[in-house]
mmCIF file of C-alpha atoms (C1' of nucleotides) in Angstrom:
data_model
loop_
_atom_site.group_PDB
_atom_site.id
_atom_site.type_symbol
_atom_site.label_atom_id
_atom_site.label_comp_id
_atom_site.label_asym_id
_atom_site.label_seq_id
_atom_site.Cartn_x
_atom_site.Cartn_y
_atom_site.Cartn_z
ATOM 1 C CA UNK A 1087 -8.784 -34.288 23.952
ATOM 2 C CA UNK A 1088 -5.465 -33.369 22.270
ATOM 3 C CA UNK A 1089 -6.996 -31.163 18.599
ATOM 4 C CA UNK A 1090 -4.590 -31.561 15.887
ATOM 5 C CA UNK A 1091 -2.997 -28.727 14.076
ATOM 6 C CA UNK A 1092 -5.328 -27.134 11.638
ATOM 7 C CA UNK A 1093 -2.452 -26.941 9.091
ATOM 8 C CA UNK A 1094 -1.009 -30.460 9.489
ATOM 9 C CA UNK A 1095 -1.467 -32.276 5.772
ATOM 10 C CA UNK A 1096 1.492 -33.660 4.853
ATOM 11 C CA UNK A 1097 2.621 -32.197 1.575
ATOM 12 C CA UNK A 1098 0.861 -28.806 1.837
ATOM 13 C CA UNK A 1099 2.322 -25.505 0.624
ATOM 14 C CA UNK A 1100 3.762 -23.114 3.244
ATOM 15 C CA UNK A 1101 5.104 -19.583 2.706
ATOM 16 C CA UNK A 1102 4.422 -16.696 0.567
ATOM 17 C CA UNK A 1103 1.824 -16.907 -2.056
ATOM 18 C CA UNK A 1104 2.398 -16.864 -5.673
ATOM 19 C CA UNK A 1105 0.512 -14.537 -8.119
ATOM 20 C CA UNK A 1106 -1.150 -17.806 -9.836
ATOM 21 C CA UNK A 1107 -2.135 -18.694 -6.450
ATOM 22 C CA UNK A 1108 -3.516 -15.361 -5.467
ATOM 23 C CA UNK A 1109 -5.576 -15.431 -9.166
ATOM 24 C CA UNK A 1110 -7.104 -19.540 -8.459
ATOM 25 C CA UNK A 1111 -8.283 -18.091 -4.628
ATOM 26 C CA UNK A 1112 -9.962 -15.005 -6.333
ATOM 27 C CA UNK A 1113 -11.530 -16.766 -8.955
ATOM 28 C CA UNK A 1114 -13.121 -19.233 -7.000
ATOM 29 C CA UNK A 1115 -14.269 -16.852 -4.351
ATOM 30 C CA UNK A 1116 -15.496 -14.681 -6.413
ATOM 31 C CA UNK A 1117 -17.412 -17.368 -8.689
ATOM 32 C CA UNK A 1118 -18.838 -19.656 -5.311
ATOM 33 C CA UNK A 1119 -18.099 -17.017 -2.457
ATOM 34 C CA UNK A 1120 -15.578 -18.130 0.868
ATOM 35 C CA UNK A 1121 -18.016 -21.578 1.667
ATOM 36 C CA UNK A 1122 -16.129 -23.835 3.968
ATOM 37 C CA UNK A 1123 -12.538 -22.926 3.994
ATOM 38 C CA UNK A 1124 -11.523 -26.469 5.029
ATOM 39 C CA UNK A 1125 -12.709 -27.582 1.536
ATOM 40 C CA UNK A 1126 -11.879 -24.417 -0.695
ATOM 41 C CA UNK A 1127 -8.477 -25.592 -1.178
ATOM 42 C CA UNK A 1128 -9.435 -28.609 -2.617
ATOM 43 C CA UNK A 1129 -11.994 -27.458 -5.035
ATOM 44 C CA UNK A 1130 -10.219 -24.138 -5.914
ATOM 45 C CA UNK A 1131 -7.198 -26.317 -7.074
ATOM 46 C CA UNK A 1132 -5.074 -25.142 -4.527
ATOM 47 C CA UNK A 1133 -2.434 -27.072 -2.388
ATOM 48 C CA UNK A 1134 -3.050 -24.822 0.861
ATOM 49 C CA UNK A 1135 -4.656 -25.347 3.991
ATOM 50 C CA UNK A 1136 -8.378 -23.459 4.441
ATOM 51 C CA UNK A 1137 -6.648 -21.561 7.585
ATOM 52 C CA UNK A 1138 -3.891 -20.294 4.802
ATOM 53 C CA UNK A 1139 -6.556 -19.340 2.511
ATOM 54 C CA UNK A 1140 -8.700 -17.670 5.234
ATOM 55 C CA UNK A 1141 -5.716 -15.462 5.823
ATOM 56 C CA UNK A 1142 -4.943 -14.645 2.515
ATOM 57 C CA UNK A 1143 -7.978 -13.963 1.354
ATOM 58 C CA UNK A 1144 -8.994 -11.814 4.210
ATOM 59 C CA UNK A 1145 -5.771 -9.879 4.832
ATOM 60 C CA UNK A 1146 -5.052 -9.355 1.106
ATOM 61 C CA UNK A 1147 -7.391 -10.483 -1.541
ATOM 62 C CA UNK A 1148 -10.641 -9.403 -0.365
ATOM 63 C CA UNK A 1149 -11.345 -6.346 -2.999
ATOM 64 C CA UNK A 1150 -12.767 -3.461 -0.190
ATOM 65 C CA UNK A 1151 -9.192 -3.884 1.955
ATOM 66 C CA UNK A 1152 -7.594 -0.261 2.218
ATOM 67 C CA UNK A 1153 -4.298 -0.595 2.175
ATOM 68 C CA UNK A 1154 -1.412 2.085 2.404
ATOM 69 C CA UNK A 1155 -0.545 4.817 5.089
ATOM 70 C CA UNK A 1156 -2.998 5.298 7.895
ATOM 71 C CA UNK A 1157 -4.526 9.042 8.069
ATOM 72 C CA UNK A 1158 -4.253 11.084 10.913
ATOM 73 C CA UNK A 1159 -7.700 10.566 11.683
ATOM 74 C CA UNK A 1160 -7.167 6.769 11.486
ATOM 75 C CA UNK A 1161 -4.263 6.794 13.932
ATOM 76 C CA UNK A 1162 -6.057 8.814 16.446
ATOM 77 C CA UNK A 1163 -8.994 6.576 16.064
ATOM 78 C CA UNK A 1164 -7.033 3.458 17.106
ATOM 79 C CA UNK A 1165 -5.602 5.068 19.685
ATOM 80 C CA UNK A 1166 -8.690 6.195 20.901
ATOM 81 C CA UNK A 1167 -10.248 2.898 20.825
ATOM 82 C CA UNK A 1168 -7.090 0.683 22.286
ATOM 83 C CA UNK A 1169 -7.565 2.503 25.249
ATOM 84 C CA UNK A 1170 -11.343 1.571 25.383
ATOM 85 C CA UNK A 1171 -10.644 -1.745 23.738
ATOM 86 C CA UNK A 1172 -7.267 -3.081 24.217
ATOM 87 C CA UNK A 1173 -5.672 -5.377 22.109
ATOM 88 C CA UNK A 1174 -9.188 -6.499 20.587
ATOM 89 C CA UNK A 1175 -8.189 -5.809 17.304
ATOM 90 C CA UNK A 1176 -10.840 -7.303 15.541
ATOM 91 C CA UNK A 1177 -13.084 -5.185 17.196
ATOM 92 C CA UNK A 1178 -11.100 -1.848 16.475
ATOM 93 C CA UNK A 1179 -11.034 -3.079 12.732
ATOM 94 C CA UNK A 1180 -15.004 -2.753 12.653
ATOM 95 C CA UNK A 1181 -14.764 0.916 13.864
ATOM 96 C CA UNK A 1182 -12.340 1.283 10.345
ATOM 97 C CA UNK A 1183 -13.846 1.022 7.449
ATOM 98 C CA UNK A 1184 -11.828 -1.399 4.946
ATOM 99 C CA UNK A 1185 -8.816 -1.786 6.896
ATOM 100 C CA UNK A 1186 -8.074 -5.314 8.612
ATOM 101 C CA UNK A 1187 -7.463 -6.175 12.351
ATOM 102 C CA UNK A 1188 -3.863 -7.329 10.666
ATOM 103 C CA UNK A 1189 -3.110 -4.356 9.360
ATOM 104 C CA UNK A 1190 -4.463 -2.665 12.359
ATOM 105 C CA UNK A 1191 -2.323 -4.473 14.626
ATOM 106 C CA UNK A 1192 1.136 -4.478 13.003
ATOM 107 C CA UNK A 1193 0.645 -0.956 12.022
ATOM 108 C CA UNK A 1194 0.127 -0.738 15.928
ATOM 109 C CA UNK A 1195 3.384 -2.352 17.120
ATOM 110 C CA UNK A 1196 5.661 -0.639 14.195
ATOM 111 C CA UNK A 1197 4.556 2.978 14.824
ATOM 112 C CA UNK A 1198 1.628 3.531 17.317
ATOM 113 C CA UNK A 1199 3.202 2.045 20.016
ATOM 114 C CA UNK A 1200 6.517 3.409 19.433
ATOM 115 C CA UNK A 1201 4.631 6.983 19.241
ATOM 116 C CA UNK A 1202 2.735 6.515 22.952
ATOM 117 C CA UNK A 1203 6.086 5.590 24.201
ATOM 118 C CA UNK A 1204 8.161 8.320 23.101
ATOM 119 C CA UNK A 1205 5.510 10.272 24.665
ATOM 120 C CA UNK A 1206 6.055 8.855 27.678
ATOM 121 C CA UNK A 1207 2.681 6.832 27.569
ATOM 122 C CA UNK A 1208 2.805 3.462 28.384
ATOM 123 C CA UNK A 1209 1.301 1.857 25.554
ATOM 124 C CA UNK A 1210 -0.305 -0.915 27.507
ATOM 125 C CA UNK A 1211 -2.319 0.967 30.075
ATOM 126 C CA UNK A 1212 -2.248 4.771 28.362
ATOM 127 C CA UNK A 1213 -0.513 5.875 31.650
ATOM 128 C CA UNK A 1214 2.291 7.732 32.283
ATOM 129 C CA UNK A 1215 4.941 5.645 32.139
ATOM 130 C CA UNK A 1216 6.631 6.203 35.703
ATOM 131 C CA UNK A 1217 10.351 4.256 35.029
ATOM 132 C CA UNK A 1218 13.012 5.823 36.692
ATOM 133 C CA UNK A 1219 15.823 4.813 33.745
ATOM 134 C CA UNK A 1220 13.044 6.183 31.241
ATOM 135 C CA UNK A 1221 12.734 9.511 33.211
ATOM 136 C CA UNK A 1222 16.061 10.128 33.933
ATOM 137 C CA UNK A 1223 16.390 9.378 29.772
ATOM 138 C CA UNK A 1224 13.870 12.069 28.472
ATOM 139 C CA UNK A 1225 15.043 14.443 31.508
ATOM 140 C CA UNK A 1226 18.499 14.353 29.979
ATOM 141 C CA UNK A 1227 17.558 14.710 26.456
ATOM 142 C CA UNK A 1228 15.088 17.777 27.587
ATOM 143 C CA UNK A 1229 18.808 18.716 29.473
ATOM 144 C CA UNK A 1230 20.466 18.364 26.025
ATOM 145 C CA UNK A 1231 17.578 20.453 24.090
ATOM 146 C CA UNK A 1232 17.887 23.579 26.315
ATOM 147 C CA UNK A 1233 21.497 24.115 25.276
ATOM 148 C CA UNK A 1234 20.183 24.541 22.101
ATOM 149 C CA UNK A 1235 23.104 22.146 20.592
ATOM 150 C CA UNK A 1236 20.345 18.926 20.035
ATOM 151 C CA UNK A 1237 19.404 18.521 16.452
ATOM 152 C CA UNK A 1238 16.825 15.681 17.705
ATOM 153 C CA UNK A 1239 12.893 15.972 17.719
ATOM 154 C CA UNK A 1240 13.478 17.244 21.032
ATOM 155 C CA UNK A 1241 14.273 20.480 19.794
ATOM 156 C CA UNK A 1242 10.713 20.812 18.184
ATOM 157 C CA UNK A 1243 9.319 23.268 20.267
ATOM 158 C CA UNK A 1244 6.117 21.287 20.920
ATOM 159 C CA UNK A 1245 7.367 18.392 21.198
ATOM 160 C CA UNK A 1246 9.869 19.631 23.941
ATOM 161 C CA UNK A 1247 7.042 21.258 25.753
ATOM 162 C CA UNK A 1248 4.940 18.054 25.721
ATOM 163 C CA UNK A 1249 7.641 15.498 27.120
ATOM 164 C CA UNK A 1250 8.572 18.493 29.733
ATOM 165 C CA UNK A 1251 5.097 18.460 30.533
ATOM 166 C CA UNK A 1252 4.793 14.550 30.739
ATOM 167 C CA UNK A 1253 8.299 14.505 32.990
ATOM 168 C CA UNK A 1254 6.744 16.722 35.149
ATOM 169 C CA UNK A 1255 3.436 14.375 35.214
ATOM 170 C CA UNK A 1256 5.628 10.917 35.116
ATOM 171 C CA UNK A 1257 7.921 12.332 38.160
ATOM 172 C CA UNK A 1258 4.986 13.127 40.324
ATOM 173 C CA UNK A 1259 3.510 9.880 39.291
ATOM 174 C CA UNK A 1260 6.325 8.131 40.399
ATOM 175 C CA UNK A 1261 6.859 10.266 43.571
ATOM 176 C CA UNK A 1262 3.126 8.876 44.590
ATOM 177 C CA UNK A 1263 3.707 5.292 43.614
ATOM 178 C CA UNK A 1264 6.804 5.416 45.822
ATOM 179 C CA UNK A 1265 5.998 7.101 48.983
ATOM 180 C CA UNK A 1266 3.015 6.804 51.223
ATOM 181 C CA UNK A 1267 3.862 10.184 53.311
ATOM 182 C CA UNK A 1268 2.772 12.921 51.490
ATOM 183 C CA UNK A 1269 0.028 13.337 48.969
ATOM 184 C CA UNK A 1270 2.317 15.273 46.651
ATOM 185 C CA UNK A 1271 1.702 13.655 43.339
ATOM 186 C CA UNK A 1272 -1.481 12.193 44.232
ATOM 187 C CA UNK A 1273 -4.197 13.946 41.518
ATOM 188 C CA UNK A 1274 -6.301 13.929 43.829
ATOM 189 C CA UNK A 1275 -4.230 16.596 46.407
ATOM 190 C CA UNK A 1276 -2.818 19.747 44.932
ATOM 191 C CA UNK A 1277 0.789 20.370 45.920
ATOM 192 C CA UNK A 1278 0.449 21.734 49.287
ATOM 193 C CA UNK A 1279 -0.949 18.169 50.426
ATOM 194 C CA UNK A 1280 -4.707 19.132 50.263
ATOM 195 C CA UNK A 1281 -7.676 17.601 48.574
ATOM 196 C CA UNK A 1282 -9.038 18.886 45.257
ATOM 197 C CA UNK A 1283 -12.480 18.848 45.081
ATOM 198 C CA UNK A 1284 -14.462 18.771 42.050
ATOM 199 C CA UNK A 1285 -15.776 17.247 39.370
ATOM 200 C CA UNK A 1286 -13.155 15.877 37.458
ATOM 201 C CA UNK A 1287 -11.825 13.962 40.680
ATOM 202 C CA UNK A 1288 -15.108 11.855 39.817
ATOM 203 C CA UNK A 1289 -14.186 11.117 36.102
ATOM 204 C CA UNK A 1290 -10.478 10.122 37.327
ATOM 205 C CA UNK A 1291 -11.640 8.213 40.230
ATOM 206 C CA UNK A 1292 -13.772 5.867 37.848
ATOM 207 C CA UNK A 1293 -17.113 6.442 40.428
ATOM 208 C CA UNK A 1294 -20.367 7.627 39.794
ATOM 209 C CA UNK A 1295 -20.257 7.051 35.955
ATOM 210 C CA UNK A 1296 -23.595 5.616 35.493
ATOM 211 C CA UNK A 1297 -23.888 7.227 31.958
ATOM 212 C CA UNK A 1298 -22.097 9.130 29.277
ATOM 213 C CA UNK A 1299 -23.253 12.481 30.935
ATOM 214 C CA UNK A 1300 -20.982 11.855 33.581
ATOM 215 C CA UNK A 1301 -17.971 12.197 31.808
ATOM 216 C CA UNK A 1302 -16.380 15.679 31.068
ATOM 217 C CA UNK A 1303 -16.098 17.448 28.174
ATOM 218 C CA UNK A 1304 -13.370 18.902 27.073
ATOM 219 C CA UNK A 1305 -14.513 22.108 27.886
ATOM 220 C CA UNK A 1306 -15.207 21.025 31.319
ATOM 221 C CA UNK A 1307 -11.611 19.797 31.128
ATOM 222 C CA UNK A 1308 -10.571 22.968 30.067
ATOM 223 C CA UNK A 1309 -11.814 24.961 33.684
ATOM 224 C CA UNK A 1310 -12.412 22.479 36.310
ATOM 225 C CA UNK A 1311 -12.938 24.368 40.006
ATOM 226 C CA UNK A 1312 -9.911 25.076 40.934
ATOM 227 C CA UNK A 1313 -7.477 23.614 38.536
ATOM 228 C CA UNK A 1314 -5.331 25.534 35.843
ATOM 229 C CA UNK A 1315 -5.072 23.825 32.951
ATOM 230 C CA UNK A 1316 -1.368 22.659 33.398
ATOM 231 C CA UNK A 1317 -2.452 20.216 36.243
ATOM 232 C CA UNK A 1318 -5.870 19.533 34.591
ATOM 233 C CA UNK A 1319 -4.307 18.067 31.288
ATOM 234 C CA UNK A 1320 -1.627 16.577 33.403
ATOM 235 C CA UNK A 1321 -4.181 14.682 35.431
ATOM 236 C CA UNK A 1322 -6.162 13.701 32.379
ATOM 237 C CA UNK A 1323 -3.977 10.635 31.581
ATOM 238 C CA UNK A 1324 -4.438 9.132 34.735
ATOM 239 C CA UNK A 1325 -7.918 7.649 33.910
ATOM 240 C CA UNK A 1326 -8.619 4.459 36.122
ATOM 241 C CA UNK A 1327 -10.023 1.222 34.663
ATOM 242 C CA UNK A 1328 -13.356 1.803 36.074
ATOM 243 C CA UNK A 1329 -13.476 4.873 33.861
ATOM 244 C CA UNK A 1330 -12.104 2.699 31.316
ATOM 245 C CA UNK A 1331 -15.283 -0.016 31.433
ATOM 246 C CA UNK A 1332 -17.530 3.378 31.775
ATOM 247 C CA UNK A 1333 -16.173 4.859 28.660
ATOM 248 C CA UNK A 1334 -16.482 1.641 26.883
ATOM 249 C CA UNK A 1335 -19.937 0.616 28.037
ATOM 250 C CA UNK A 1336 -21.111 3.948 27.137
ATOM 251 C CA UNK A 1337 -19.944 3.588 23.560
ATOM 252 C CA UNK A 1338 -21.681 -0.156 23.276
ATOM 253 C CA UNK A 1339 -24.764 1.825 24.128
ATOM 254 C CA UNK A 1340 -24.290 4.542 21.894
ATOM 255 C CA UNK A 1341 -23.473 1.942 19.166
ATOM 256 C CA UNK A 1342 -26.611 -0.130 19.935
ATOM 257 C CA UNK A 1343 -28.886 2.888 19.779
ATOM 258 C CA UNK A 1344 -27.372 4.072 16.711
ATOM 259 C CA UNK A 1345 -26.421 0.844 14.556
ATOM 260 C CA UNK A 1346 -24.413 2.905 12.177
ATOM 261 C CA UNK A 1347 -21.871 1.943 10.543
ATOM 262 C CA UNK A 1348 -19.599 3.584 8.390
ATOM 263 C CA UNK A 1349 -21.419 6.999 9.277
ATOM 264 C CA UNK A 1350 -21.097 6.570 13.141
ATOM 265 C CA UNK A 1351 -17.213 6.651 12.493
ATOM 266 C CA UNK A 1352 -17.144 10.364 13.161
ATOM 267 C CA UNK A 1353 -19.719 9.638 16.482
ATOM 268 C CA UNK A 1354 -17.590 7.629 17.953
ATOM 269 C CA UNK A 1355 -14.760 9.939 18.406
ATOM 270 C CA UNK A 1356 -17.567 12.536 19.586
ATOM 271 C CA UNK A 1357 -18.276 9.918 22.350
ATOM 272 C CA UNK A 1358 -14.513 9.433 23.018
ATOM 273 C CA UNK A 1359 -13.659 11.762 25.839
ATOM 274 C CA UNK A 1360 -10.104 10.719 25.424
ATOM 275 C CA UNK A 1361 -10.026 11.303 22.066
ATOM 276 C CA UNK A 1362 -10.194 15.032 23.163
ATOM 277 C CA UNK A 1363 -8.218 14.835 26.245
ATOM 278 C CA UNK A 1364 -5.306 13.270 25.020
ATOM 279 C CA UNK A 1365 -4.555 14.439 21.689
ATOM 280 C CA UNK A 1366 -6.944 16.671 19.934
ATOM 281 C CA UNK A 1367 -6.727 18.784 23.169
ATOM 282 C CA UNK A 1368 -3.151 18.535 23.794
ATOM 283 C CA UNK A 1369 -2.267 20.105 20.085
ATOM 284 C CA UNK A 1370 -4.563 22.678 20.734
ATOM 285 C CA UNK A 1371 -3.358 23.582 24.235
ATOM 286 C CA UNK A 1372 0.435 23.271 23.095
ATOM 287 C CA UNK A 1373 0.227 25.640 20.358
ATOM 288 C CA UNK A 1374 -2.310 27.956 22.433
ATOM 289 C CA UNK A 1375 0.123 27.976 24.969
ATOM 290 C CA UNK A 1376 3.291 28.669 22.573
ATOM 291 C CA UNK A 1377 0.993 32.178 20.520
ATOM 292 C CA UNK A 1378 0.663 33.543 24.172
ATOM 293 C CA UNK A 1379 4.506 32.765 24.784
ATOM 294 C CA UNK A 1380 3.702 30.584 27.912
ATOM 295 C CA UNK A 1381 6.338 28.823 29.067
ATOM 296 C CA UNK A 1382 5.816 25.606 31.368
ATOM 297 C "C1'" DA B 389 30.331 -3.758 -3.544
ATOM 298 C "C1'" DA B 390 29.694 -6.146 0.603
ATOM 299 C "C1'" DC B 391 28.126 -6.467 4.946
ATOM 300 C "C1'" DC B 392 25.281 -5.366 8.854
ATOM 301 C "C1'" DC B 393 21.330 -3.644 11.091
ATOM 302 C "C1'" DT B 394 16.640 -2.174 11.606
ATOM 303 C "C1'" DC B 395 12.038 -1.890 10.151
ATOM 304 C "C1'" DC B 396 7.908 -3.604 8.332
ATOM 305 C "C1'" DC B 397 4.346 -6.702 7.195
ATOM 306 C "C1'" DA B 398 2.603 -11.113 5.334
ATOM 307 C "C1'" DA B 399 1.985 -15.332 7.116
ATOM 308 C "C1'" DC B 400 2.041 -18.816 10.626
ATOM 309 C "C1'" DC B 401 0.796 -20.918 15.136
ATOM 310 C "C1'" DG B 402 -1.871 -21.958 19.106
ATOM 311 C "C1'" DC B 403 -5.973 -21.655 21.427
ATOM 312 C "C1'" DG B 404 -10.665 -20.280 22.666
ATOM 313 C "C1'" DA B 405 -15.282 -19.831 20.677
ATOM 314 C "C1'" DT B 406 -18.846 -21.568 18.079
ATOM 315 C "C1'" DG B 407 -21.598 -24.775 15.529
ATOM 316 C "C1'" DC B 408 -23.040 -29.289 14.313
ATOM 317 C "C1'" DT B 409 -24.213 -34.148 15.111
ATOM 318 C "C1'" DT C 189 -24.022 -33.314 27.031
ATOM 319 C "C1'" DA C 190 -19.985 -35.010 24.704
ATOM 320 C "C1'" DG C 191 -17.137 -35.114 20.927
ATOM 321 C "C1'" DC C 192 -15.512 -33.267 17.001
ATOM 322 C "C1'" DA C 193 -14.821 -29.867 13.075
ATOM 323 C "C1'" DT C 194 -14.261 -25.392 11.801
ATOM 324 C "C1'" DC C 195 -13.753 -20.530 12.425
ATOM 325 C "C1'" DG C 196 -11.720 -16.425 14.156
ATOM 326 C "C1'" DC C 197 -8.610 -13.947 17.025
ATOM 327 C "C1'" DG C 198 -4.261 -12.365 18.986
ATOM 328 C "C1'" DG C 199 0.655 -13.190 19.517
ATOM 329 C "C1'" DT C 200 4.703 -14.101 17.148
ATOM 330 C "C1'" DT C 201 7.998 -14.914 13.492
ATOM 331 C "C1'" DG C 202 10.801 -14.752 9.361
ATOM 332 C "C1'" DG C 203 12.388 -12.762 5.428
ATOM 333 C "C1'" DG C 204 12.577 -8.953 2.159
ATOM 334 C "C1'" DA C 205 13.514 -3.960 1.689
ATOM 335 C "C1'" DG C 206 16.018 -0.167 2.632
ATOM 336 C "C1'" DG C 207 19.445 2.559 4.924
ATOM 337 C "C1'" DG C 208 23.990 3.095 7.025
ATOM 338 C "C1'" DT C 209 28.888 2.005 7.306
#
DNA sequence: AACCCTCCCAACCGCGATGCT
DNA sequence: TAGCATCGCGGTTGGGAGGGT
């Protein structure tokens, strides 16, 4: 069975809408509510397909849409949640209130994306990204910075810290994808080759997450056995799939138990470990680290 | 002023999911 | 259960805006 278009009438109006357009849709949505959109057109007066309508009225017209510049608290959200969720933006538009899955996702490719990338995060997978052109890249811009001659965001003190930090992590990362002889790289061996052993091996491994308990805080981040914080926040990007599937079930459950809303926005990052690993916790080690004049 | 380039976002397209008969 | 209509989602595109030369 071969479905036909759902826009094919001949004769119907493509394009961008007009503001008499716009004013017929709200009208008659607002006077009968959305019915079938296969027949709104029609009865609204309007020489559009219902898929056209749909759109419009969803993306634009509905009165509750928040439109304008995404918050900081916004941006980490999505983040947050397209590492849980993926590209499922319909779903991250339910975890933010007002906005559309539209919005969501073009204000994804056009910044967030771009972001994760220049911080050497592959926005796909939230990994390190581990190509050699893109290493070599940031390690000569980092080159470049420590002259002191760059006027690029490079020479922003935390942001040079973080990408030397995530060339250090991508390097290693790329050592272990590319050589089976040593363990060196492997976040699961320290640099002499031997294993590390404790808990946050667990969380990275993706095993024994049976529940939200299982998964570290960022305090436990903050002094795993044996690990100085350096190679703990390193390591805290490399969070398997399994993980991945834990994290999200555990927030399903969470929302089930809760069936909040608006007000279990602010929950849900609280059930986020990577909301704190990745970002809130980065800032906060960065500038800790630059007050007690560390240098990495 | 004219042209070119990049960015952004509204809108479109195709397809899977769902509902109805 | 099959066949069809409709909805909803995610990927992609095209054109306007704005900045640089």
């Amino acid at each position: 069975m071969v479905r036909p278009p759902s826009c094919n009438e001949s004769g119907v109006k493509k394009g961008p809408w007009t503001p008499e357009e716009d004013e017929k849709l709200k009208s008659y949505v607002s006077k009968h509510g959305k019915g079938t959109w296969r027949t709104l057109p029609k009865h609204a007066g309007l020489n559009r397909c219902g898929k056209s309508c749909r759109l419009r009225w969803e993306n634009y017209l509905r009165p509750d849409i928040k439109r304008g510049r995404f918050t900081d608290e916004e941006e980490q959200l999505i983040f947050n949640l397209h590492s849980v969720l993926g590209n499922k933006w319909a779903k991250i538009a339910t975890h933010l209130p007002r906005r559309t899955d539209n919005d969501i996702k073009n204000h994804w490719n056009t910044n967030l994306r771009k972001k994760l990338l220049q911080m050497g995060i592959d926005p796909e997978t939230h990994k390190p990204r581990t190509d050699f052109n893109y290493l070599m890249n940031l390690s000569h811009l980092l080159g470049m910075s420590n002259l002191g001659t760059s006027t690029s965001p490079w020479a922003n003190p935390y942001v040079n810290q973080f990408a030397k930090l995530q060339l250090v992590q991508n390097m290693l990362q790329l050592i272990n994808n590319n050589s089976s002889l040593v363990n060196m790289g492997n976040p699961n061996y320290n640099l002499l080759g031997n294993q590390i052993l404790n808990p946050l091996d667990t969380f990275l491994n993706g095993t024994n997450l049976q529940n939200k308990d299982s998964i570290l805080t960022s305090q436990e981040y903050a002094n795993p056995n044996g690990i100085n914080n350096n190679s703990c926040m390193l390591m805290s990007q490399t969070c398997s799939d399994s993980s991945r599937q834990n994290i999200f079930k555990s927030v399903t459950e969470k929302e089930s138990e809760t069936n909040q809303e608006v007000l279990g926005y602010n929950q849900k990052i609280s059930i986020l470990p990577e909301n704190q690993v990745n970002f809130e916790y980065w800032e906060k080690f960065l500038i800790e680290e630059d007050e007690s004049n560390g240098s990495h």
